[in-house]
XYZ file of C-alpha atoms in Angstrom:
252
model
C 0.000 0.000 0.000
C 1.278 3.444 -0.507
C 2.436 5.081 2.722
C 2.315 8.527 1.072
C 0.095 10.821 3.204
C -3.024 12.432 1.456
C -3.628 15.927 3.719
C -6.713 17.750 3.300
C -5.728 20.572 5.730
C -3.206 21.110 8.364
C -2.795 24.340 10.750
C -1.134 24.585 14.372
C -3.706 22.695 15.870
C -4.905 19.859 13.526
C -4.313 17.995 10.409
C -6.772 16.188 8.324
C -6.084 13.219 6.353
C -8.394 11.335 3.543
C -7.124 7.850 4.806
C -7.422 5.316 1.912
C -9.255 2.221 2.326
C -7.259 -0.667 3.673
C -5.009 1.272 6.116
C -5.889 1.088 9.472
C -6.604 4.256 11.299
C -3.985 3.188 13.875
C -2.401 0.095 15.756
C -1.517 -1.984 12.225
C -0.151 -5.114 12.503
C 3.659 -5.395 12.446
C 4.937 -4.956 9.096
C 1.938 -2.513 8.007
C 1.769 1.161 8.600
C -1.246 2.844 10.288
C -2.642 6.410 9.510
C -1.634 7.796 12.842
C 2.276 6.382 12.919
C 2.480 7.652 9.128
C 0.933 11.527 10.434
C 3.271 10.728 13.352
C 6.756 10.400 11.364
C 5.531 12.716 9.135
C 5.456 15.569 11.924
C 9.136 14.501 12.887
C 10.345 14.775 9.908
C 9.418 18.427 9.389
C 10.305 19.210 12.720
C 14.141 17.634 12.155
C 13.703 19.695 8.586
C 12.631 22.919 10.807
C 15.991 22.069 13.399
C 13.329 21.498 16.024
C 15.058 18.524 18.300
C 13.391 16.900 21.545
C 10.048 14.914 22.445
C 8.111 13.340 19.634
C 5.262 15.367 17.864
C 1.976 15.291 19.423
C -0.316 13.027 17.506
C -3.727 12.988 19.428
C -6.461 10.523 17.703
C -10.019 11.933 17.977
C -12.194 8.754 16.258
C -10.773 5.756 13.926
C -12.517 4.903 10.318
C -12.369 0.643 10.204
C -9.536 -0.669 8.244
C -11.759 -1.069 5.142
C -13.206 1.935 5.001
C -11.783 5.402 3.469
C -12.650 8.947 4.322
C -11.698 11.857 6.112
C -9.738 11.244 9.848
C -8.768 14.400 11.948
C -6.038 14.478 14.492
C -4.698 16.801 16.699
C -1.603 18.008 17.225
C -1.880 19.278 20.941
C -3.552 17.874 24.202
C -5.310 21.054 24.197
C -7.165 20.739 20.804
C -7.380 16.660 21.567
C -9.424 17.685 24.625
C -11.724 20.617 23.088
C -12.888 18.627 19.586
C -13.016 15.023 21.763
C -15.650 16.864 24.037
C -17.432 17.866 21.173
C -17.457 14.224 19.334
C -18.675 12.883 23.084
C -21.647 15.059 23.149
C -22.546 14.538 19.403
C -22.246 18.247 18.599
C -19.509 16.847 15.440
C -21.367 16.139 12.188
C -20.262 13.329 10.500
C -21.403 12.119 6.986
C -21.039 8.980 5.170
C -21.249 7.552 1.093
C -22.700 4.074 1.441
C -23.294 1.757 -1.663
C -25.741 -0.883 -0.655
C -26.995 -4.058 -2.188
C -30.752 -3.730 -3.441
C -33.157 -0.999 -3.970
C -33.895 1.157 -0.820
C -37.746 2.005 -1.347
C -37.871 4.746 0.838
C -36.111 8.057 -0.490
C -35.029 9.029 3.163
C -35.367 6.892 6.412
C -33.931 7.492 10.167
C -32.779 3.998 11.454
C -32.723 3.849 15.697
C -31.695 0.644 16.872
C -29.881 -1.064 20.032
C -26.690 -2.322 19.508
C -24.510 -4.902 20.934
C -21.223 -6.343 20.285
C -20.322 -9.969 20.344
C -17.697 -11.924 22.280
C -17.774 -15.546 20.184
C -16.936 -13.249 16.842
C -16.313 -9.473 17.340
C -19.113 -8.327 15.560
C -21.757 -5.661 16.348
C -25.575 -6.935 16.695
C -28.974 -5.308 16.254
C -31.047 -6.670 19.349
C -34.800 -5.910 20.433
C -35.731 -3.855 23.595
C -36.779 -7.586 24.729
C -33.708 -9.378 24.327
C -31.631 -5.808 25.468
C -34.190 -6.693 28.654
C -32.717 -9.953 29.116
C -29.056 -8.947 30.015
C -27.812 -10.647 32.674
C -24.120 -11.608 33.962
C -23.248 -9.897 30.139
C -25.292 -12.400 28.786
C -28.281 -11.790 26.237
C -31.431 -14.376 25.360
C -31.777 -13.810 21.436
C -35.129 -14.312 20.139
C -34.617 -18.047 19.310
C -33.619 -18.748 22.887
C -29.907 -18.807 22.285
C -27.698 -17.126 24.777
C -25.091 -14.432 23.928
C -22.081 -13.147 25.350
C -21.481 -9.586 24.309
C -18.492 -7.363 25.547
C -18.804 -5.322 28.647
C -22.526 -6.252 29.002
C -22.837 -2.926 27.371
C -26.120 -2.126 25.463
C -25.790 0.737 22.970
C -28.785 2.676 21.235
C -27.387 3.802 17.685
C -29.085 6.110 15.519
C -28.363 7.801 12.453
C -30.360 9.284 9.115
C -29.824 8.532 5.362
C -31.013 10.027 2.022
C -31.034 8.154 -1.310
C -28.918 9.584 -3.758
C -29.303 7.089 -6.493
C -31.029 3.666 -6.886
C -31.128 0.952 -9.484
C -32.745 -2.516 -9.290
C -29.401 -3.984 -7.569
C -27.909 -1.297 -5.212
C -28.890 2.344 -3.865
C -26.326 5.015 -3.018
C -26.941 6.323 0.381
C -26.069 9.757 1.995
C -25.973 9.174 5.867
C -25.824 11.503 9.093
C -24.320 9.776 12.294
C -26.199 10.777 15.001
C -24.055 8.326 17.412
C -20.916 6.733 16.739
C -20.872 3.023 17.586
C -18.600 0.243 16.489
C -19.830 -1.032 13.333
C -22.350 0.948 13.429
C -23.294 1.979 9.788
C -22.518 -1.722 8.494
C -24.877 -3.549 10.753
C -27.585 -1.207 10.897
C -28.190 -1.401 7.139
C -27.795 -4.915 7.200
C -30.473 -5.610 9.875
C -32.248 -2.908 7.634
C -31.634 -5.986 4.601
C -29.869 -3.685 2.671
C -25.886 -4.912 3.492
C -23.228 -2.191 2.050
C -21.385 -3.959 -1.143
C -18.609 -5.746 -0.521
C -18.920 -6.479 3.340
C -17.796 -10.015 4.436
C -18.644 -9.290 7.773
C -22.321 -8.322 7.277
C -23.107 -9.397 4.367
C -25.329 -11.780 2.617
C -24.798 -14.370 0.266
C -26.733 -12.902 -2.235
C -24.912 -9.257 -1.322
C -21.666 -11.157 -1.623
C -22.339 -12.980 -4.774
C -23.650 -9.479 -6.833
C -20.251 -7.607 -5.551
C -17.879 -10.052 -6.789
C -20.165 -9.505 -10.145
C -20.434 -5.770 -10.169
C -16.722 -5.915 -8.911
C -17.588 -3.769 -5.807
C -15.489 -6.487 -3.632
C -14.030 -3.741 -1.334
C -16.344 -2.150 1.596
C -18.303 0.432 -0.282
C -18.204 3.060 2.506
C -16.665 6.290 2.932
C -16.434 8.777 5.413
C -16.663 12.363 3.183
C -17.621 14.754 5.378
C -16.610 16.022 9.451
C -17.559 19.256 10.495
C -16.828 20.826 14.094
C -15.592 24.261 16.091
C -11.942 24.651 15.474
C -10.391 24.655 18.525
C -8.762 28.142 18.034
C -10.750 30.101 15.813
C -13.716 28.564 17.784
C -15.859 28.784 14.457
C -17.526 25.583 12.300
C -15.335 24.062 10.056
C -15.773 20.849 7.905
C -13.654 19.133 5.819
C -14.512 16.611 2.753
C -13.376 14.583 0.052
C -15.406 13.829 -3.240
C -17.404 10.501 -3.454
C -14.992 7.940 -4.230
C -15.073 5.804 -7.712
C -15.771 2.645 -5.983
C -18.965 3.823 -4.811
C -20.467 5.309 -8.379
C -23.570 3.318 -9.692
């Protein structure tokens, strides 16, 4: 994968990266590099250019875009601006937009989706659950509709809500414009697919028949980007947002 860093935007306080798909946001496994260590030896490098010697830059991570996915990711570059744009992300004052390409043809030309999510300790994976099987946790342990027990992580029970707009539609797939309203793990992937509309290209959530029509439409890649953030700057204090163009993977 190229390494070469793709900023959007950098100033005293933050820089702003469109991360490409496949890289993870940070943490990579050995051998791979990560969005934040590439920001991070990127900073030392023009410090060692500028004759500035000492600590390591500051490279403060404010949310993480999954390994598959592509989009805008903004760091900071001080504890100060970490602490003023986390606090805004943990009260949901941030607005956050998504491109998803999704297997069949959404009916409905807008829809808010509110569900309760949980997330799995036999696989990893998020799961939409009922207010009567949330009302079963017990010991972090869920009943499932069927009677089967689940472990989930934490015993934590999250309510996950967000809104999408249909930007185009043909009989196989619909291109969806989404608005996080909360930002849960997993969140966009398993909500449309408990919605039975999985985004192209998803092994995790996906179905066989969403599997079988992106290796055919050659969409075998998560078809989800992250294209728009927008929140107060932590020194000008005004509302700034920052965006790529929809990526060609995800044209009809």
């Amino acid at each position: 994968m190229n390494n070469t860093l793709n900023i959007i935007h950098e100033d005293n306080d933050i820089i702003v990266c469109h991360k490409p798909a496949g890289m993870a946001t940070e943490g990579a496994t050995v051998g791979k590099m990560d969005l934040v260590s590439n920001i991070r030896n990127y900073l030392a490098r023009k410090n060692r250019a500028a004759g500035k010697t000492g600590k390591p830059p500051y490279v403060g991570t404010l949310y993480r875009l999954d390994q598959p996915v592509e989009g805008v990711v903004v760091v900071a570059k001080n504890k100060a601006a970490a602490t003023f744009i986390a606090k805004q992300i943990k009260e949901h004052t941030t607005d956050k937009y998504y491109y998803a390409l999704c297997y069949g043809n959404v009916a409905d030309d807008a829809g808010h989706l509110e569900d309760l999510l949980v997330r799995k300790q036999n696989d990893g994976l998020a799961l939409v659950v009922s207010r009567k099987e949330a009302n079963s946790l017990k010991n972090q342990t869920i009943i499932l509709g069927k009677g089967q027990e689940q472990r989930i992580f934490s015993g934590e029970i999250k309510k996950a809500v967000l809104d999408y707009e249909v930007m185009q539609r043909d009989e196989n797939s619909s291109l969806l414009k989404i608005k996080l309203q909360t930002g849960r793990f997993h969140q966009i992937r398993v909500q449309l697919a408990h919605m039975g509309h999985p985004i192209l290209g998803d092994r995790k959530y996906g179905t066989k028949e969403s599997l079988e029509y992106s290796e055919r439409s050659g969409k075998t890649n998560v078809c989800l980007a992250c294209y728009r953030f927008g929140f107060v700057h932590p020194s000008s204090k005004k509302k700034v947002f920052f965006e790529i163009t929809i990526p060609q993977s995800l044209k009809l």
